[in-house]
């Protein structure tokens, strides 16, 4: 498998359209022209699970990219994954998409034939690709539907940041119109069921929830690809769980069920790995600041080995969990929400803001109580931190309705709380790990607990500093 970042814009054109001059779109660009004949067969489940999450799966023939391709939404465009051609769907592709398809069968849903006039704009002859302009004549069929159209695509090269204004202006002057379809497949397959009209507040809530679902799906695919999107996935789960708690009364609880508990379960598995990553970086950074004569024994090796002994089994547990019916039930629920959000369509802005402010008051109460006496183990500060997160996320959601400037100020305030209290929680977790490492080192030949004691003392000082900063935020 190999991958590429695809960033492209599309325009609809008619049969009389003439492609404008491309030679000076980029300074000193060299234009290479050829014609390719492409056939792409697209696949999805019967329930259109891939379409729901804007993921494309196709088998292409006719150019250098012949083979299987999966296109996944990314922050900038789409990531395009490639596999060599085979008669049947490769097991690697099926496994990659398990969390999205829920293990369902993938069948052919459409075939698209494209005659492509391709113009490659390079810095010099045979040099770096700036952009590829495609003038496509397309025929597509799905079931009994047959469509034909013409469109223009501009796909950026690896170092280009955006489609040049000069090109968009010339295309518009020649009669091109920005396409209303995100892909060729969208022309021929029926659209997803439309969500009933929503109030402004309900729309903001749905957008926020969908953004978290999209990130969780991206994390699922990333983990199955062997990447490490653990932090971003945990944050998306945290934001979604916060939304369920703060705005639960305007959500359909019969649809939500026990999803909050199930999300917490999977987030906990991710957290076991993330804690090891944070601690490893934290301890090595601290050791780099110590004079050499204070680092006694193989401290770095002890840190690495002890944390790996936790992290590696935790990663294996995540992989096992992601193929379990329990995890796939979570993904199934999130898939339903993408087309049937459990949101009261008539919720008012007033209702949304009311619940966000309630979360803010709760965060303030918890922080005030935690900074009093009787929180030696930091448990109350940890609860205050979680409340601050919910207040922050609720304010961010409300930035799309009501007083946007005020909501942003509120979100910024609770982000500061979250940051300081998060630093404090890191000291709590780190201190517990250092105790275990010191005990093991102290009973192992050639090691001792001296440096771990210094690291522990450092964490205690940082914890005190965090408490002082938290008091200043009240």
XYZ file of C-alpha atoms in Angstrom:
474
model
C 0.000 0.000 0.000
C 1.126 3.556 -0.668
C -0.654 6.838 -0.109
C -0.906 10.370 -1.467
C -2.598 13.579 -0.319
C -5.232 14.614 -2.857
C -6.214 18.289 -2.977
C -8.466 19.210 -5.849
C -11.195 21.564 -7.017
C -13.917 20.677 -9.512
C -15.923 22.675 -12.059
C -18.956 21.753 -14.151
C -18.688 22.661 -17.855
C -20.804 22.093 -20.955
C -19.932 20.540 -24.313
C -18.994 23.906 -25.831
C -16.491 24.724 -23.099
C -12.931 25.394 -24.213
C -10.100 25.034 -21.728
C -8.225 28.351 -21.388
C -4.489 28.797 -21.850
C -2.593 27.096 -19.007
C 0.995 27.968 -19.866
C 1.373 30.961 -17.541
C -0.767 29.718 -14.619
C 2.504 29.047 -12.806
C 5.617 31.070 -13.583
C 7.780 29.363 -16.219
C 5.541 26.278 -16.111
C 5.950 23.532 -18.697
C 2.693 21.902 -19.868
C 2.566 18.182 -20.666
C -0.599 16.896 -22.364
C -1.868 13.362 -22.847
C -5.180 11.495 -23.021
C -6.047 8.598 -20.730
C -9.022 6.265 -20.736
C -10.126 5.430 -17.169
C -12.652 2.983 -15.795
C -13.523 3.047 -12.098
C -15.808 0.588 -10.333
C -17.074 1.840 -6.974
C -18.020 -0.272 -3.964
C -20.108 0.241 -0.831
C -22.354 -1.649 1.555
C -26.054 -2.002 0.885
C -26.675 0.654 3.558
C -24.139 3.069 1.979
C -21.915 3.160 5.057
C -18.910 4.461 3.108
C -20.979 7.198 1.509
C -22.245 8.235 4.938
C -18.690 8.990 6.048
C -17.565 10.495 2.695
C -15.197 7.577 2.024
C -14.679 6.240 -1.494
C -13.606 2.725 -2.471
C -12.912 1.960 -6.110
C -11.031 -0.339 -8.458
C -9.467 1.703 -11.246
C -7.858 0.760 -14.533
C -6.341 2.794 -17.346
C -3.477 4.838 -15.863
C -0.517 4.733 -13.505
C -2.900 4.339 -10.539
C -4.438 1.071 -11.755
C -5.564 -0.964 -8.757
C -7.636 -0.511 -5.619
C -8.030 2.926 -4.059
C -9.569 4.215 -0.852
C -10.123 7.953 -0.410
C -10.472 9.189 3.160
C -11.317 12.786 4.216
C -8.374 14.661 5.751
C -7.740 18.122 7.149
C -6.416 19.242 3.755
C -8.281 17.429 1.007
C -8.328 13.637 1.048
C -5.793 10.900 1.667
C -5.723 8.472 -1.225
C -4.538 4.937 -0.405
C -3.461 2.573 -3.170
C -3.176 -1.209 -3.518
C -2.090 -3.248 -6.568
C -4.790 -4.645 -8.880
C -6.401 -7.934 -7.862
C -9.517 -9.756 -9.030
C -11.224 -9.503 -5.659
C -11.181 -6.960 -2.858
C -7.878 -7.304 -0.951
C -8.179 -8.474 2.645
C -6.075 -5.471 3.711
C -8.712 -3.095 2.319
C -11.564 -5.004 3.912
C -9.819 -4.963 7.293
C -8.989 -1.258 6.999
C -12.664 -0.411 6.509
C -14.080 -2.777 9.147
C -14.969 0.025 11.578
C -16.815 1.942 8.852
C -18.542 -0.948 7.098
C -19.181 -2.768 10.402
C -17.977 -5.938 8.698
C -20.734 -5.854 6.078
C -20.315 -7.042 2.511
C -18.972 -4.582 -0.053
C -20.546 -4.759 -3.509
C -20.202 -2.825 -6.731
C -22.605 0.132 -6.783
C -21.515 2.127 -9.838
C -19.126 2.160 -12.792
C -17.683 5.380 -14.199
C -15.844 5.667 -17.511
C -13.762 8.805 -18.085
C -11.897 10.040 -21.148
C -9.419 12.443 -19.606
C -7.518 15.184 -21.390
C -4.740 15.586 -18.850
C -2.502 18.624 -18.568
C 0.414 18.387 -16.156
C 1.979 21.717 -15.207
C 5.602 21.378 -14.132
C 8.269 23.848 -13.053
C 10.365 22.677 -15.971
C 10.264 19.846 -18.491
C 10.158 16.645 -16.448
C 10.438 18.682 -13.232
C 8.330 19.126 -10.104
C 4.561 18.848 -10.581
C 2.707 22.084 -9.745
C -0.773 20.923 -10.690
C -2.687 18.544 -12.912
C -5.639 19.927 -14.859
C -8.075 17.307 -16.156
C -10.751 17.972 -18.752
C -13.013 14.933 -18.263
C -15.778 13.521 -20.445
C -17.673 11.152 -18.176
C -20.215 8.361 -18.583
C -21.553 6.646 -15.448
C -24.070 3.949 -14.692
C -25.583 2.548 -11.512
C -28.473 0.096 -11.481
C -30.675 1.392 -14.307
C -29.371 4.958 -14.241
C -27.076 6.241 -16.972
C -25.583 9.740 -16.934
C -23.060 11.652 -19.016
C -21.383 14.957 -18.234
C -18.194 16.947 -18.583
C -16.150 18.445 -15.774
C -12.766 20.001 -15.072
C -10.558 19.043 -12.125
C -7.500 20.847 -10.798
C -5.385 18.663 -8.522
C -2.507 20.356 -6.718
C 1.062 19.139 -6.697
C 2.793 18.187 -3.429
C 4.168 21.681 -2.719
C 1.316 23.821 -4.051
C -0.904 25.285 -1.346
C -4.011 26.380 -3.265
C -5.432 26.589 -6.771
C -4.083 29.812 -8.332
C -6.605 32.623 -8.601
C -5.476 33.127 -12.181
C -6.745 29.656 -13.064
C -10.116 30.010 -11.312
C -10.688 33.393 -12.971
C -9.928 32.021 -16.423
C -12.129 28.976 -15.938
C -14.999 31.180 -14.752
C -14.544 33.507 -17.745
C -14.687 30.464 -20.043
C -18.009 29.363 -18.500
C -16.928 26.876 -15.825
C -19.013 26.729 -12.631
C -17.838 25.360 -9.267
C -19.186 21.821 -9.028
C -21.937 21.027 -6.568
C -20.691 17.418 -6.385
C -17.726 16.428 -4.207
C -16.903 13.468 -6.463
C -17.909 11.811 -9.708
C -19.645 9.089 -7.730
C -21.934 11.682 -6.143
C -23.374 12.430 -9.597
C -24.729 8.939 -10.083
C -25.585 7.494 -6.643
C -28.713 8.678 -4.817
C -28.047 11.236 -2.074
C -28.327 10.236 1.547
C -31.678 10.832 3.273
C -32.069 14.488 4.084
C -32.226 15.558 7.723
C -35.450 17.407 8.519
C -35.124 21.206 8.770
C -33.328 22.239 11.943
C -33.338 25.373 14.002
C -30.125 27.393 14.115
C -29.282 25.965 17.527
C -30.013 22.390 16.446
C -27.848 22.864 13.355
C -24.955 24.037 15.526
C -25.358 21.012 17.783
C -25.482 18.593 14.836
C -22.406 20.163 13.210
C -20.458 19.834 16.442
C -21.474 16.216 16.979
C -20.723 15.307 13.367
C -17.265 16.859 13.596
C -16.456 14.570 16.527
C -17.865 11.521 14.735
C -15.744 12.328 11.685
C -12.626 12.519 13.858
C -13.444 9.218 15.576
C -13.893 7.550 12.174
C -10.599 9.060 10.988
C -8.978 7.721 14.141
C -10.410 4.258 13.501
C -8.919 4.155 10.012
C -5.644 5.646 11.234
C -5.259 3.020 13.952
C -6.014 0.232 11.496
C -3.347 1.674 9.189
C -0.774 1.459 11.969
C -0.698 5.196 12.608
C -0.962 6.840 16.021
C -4.040 9.133 16.102
C -4.656 8.261 19.762
C -4.630 11.804 21.133
C -6.980 13.263 18.493
C -9.351 10.303 18.825
C -9.468 10.632 22.618
C -10.204 14.351 22.326
C -13.063 13.698 19.882
C -14.536 11.064 22.208
C -14.173 13.441 25.125
C -15.952 16.227 23.249
C -18.749 13.887 22.195
C -19.223 12.561 25.728
C -19.244 16.122 27.038
C -22.007 16.985 24.569
C -24.056 13.990 25.695
C -23.800 15.130 29.305
C -24.270 18.876 28.954
C -27.000 18.797 26.303
C -28.519 15.423 27.144
C -31.995 16.850 27.767
C -32.314 18.023 24.154
C -31.096 14.689 22.779
C -33.175 11.569 22.218
C -32.126 9.336 25.106
C -33.859 6.327 23.603
C -31.380 6.552 20.717
C -28.338 7.406 22.834
C -28.818 4.544 25.299
C -25.563 3.563 27.020
C -23.279 5.134 24.409
C -21.615 7.405 26.972
C -20.462 4.401 29.007
C -19.266 2.582 25.889
C -17.296 5.597 24.688
C -15.723 5.870 28.123
C -14.655 2.228 27.896
C -12.828 2.707 24.592
C -11.370 6.066 25.611
C -9.936 4.324 28.681
C -8.091 1.847 26.452
C -6.660 4.703 24.425
C -5.750 6.506 27.623
C -3.554 3.658 28.817
C -1.367 4.128 25.745
C -1.491 7.918 25.768
C -0.419 8.115 29.424
C 2.692 6.069 28.628
C 3.544 8.345 25.700
C 3.159 11.486 27.809
C 5.157 10.096 30.715
C 7.989 8.829 28.521
C 8.432 12.242 26.937
C 8.001 13.976 30.300
C 10.591 11.888 32.157
C 13.230 11.995 29.422
C 12.857 15.771 29.127
C 13.359 16.109 32.897
C 16.387 13.791 32.856
C 17.968 15.858 30.087
C 17.804 18.860 32.430
C 19.551 17.026 35.306
C 23.344 17.182 35.706
C 24.958 13.893 34.719
C 26.133 13.211 38.276
C 22.510 13.143 39.477
C 21.438 10.443 37.005
C 22.575 7.306 38.801
C 22.201 3.968 37.070
C 20.329 3.019 33.878
C 17.454 5.396 34.598
C 16.495 6.049 30.976
C 16.411 2.332 30.229
C 14.227 1.718 33.275
C 11.815 4.456 32.157
C 11.647 3.112 28.613
C 11.285 -0.544 29.539
C 8.765 -0.063 32.350
C 6.524 2.142 30.221
C 6.790 -0.147 27.212
C 5.764 -3.057 29.423
C 2.486 -1.187 29.925
C 2.097 0.393 26.492
C 2.619 -2.640 24.255
C -0.069 -4.821 25.908
C -2.351 -1.765 25.960
C -1.916 -1.344 22.205
C -2.674 -5.021 21.680
C -5.834 -4.609 23.756
C -6.932 -1.702 21.554
C -6.441 -3.774 18.398
C -8.410 -6.648 19.884
C -11.166 -4.339 21.082
C -11.548 -2.727 17.646
C -12.588 -6.050 16.132
C -15.037 -6.828 18.927
C -18.851 -6.632 18.661
C -18.790 -4.114 21.526
C -16.636 -1.640 19.592
C -18.494 -2.168 16.320
C -21.739 -1.400 18.179
C -20.267 2.014 19.047
C -19.374 2.645 15.402
C -22.844 1.493 14.318
C -24.475 4.014 16.657
C -22.277 6.836 15.376
C -23.054 5.870 11.794
C -26.802 6.178 12.490
C -26.250 9.623 14.000
C -24.678 10.865 10.752
C -27.988 10.525 8.913
C -30.462 10.612 11.815
C -29.038 12.854 14.556
C -30.799 12.349 17.927
C -31.330 16.109 18.286
C -34.554 17.990 18.936
C -34.883 19.840 15.596
C -36.640 22.769 17.250
C -34.218 23.400 20.121
C -33.809 27.128 20.720
C -30.641 29.142 21.135
C -31.861 30.017 24.620
C -32.023 26.331 25.587
C -28.530 25.695 24.267
C -26.987 28.641 26.115
C -28.876 27.808 29.301
C -27.313 24.353 29.446
C -23.864 25.676 28.585
C -24.048 28.176 31.444
C -25.129 25.452 33.829
C -21.947 23.562 32.891
C -19.910 26.693 33.601
C -21.399 27.146 37.064
C -20.701 23.505 37.878
C -17.073 23.877 36.806
C -16.655 26.960 38.997
C -18.132 25.187 42.030
C -15.905 22.157 41.595
C -12.756 24.231 41.233
C -13.539 26.309 44.305
C -14.180 23.170 46.337
C -11.059 21.404 45.046
C -8.762 24.286 45.966
C -9.839 24.103 49.582
C -8.410 21.665 52.084
C -8.805 17.903 51.905
C -7.711 17.125 48.328
C -4.321 15.593 49.029
C -4.558 13.013 46.217
C -5.824 15.505 43.618
C -9.082 13.641 43.001
C -11.210 16.771 43.429
C -8.981 18.778 41.081
C -9.310 15.990 38.535
C -13.109 16.217 38.756
C -12.860 20.008 38.441
C -10.706 19.555 35.342
C -13.310 17.350 33.683
C -16.012 19.890 34.507
C -13.855 22.667 33.018
C -13.518 20.647 29.822
C -17.278 20.254 29.548
C -17.761 23.985 30.126
C -15.175 24.804 27.478
C -16.592 22.435 24.864
C -20.138 23.663 25.501
C -18.996 27.265 25.025
C -17.228 26.344 21.772
C -20.405 24.721 20.515
C -22.415 27.842 21.405
C -19.982 30.098 19.521
C -22.060 29.363 16.419
C -25.214 30.804 17.995
C -26.026 33.705 20.291
C -23.190 36.020 21.359
C -20.220 34.548 19.531
C -17.622 36.851 21.084
C -18.797 36.069 24.613
C -18.846 32.330 23.925
C -15.277 32.488 22.628
C -14.123 34.384 25.721
C -15.796 31.791 27.940
C -14.192 28.927 26.012
C -10.807 30.599 26.358
C -11.273 31.005 30.106
C -12.088 27.350 30.669
C -9.309 26.289 28.323
C -6.895 27.971 30.756
C -8.502 26.060 33.641
C -8.260 22.840 31.665
C -4.604 23.427 30.835
C -3.523 24.122 34.418
C -5.578 21.284 35.878
C -4.392 18.966 33.103
C -0.798 19.747 34.075
C -1.701 18.905 37.656
C -3.247 15.584 36.660
C -0.096 14.760 34.695
C 1.891 15.176 37.920
C -0.485 12.814 39.731
C -0.102 10.096 37.075
C 3.648 10.679 36.800
C 4.151 10.490 40.556
C 2.419 7.120 40.753
C 4.603 5.768 37.940
C 7.774 7.071 39.576
C 6.904 5.353 42.846
C 6.655 2.012 41.029
C 9.876 2.579 39.100
C 11.760 3.630 42.224
C 10.606 0.528 44.098
C 11.723 -1.752 41.247
C 15.051 0.028 40.795
C 15.760 -0.075 44.511
C 15.574 -3.864 44.585
C 17.457 -4.539 41.322
C 21.223 -5.022 41.194
C 23.089 -2.179 39.504
C 20.197 0.252 40.029
C 18.938 2.502 42.795
C 16.014 4.802 43.401
C 17.978 8.021 43.917
C 17.194 9.699 40.575
C 13.594 8.550 40.695
C 13.322 10.289 44.058
C 14.556 13.491 42.420
C 12.028 13.105 39.639
C 9.287 12.488 42.207
C 10.256 15.625 44.101
C 10.127 17.571 40.837
C 6.592 16.363 40.202
C 5.518 17.440 43.692
C 6.896 20.936 43.099
C 5.092 21.120 39.767
C 1.854 20.017 41.448
C 2.156 22.816 44.021
C 2.818 25.300 41.232
C -0.280 24.112 39.369
C -2.398 24.627 42.463
C -1.112 28.188 42.791
C -1.896 28.900 39.139
C -5.379 27.432 39.521
C -6.115 29.721 42.480
C -5.092 32.731 40.404
C -7.690 31.804 37.776
C -10.634 32.014 40.141
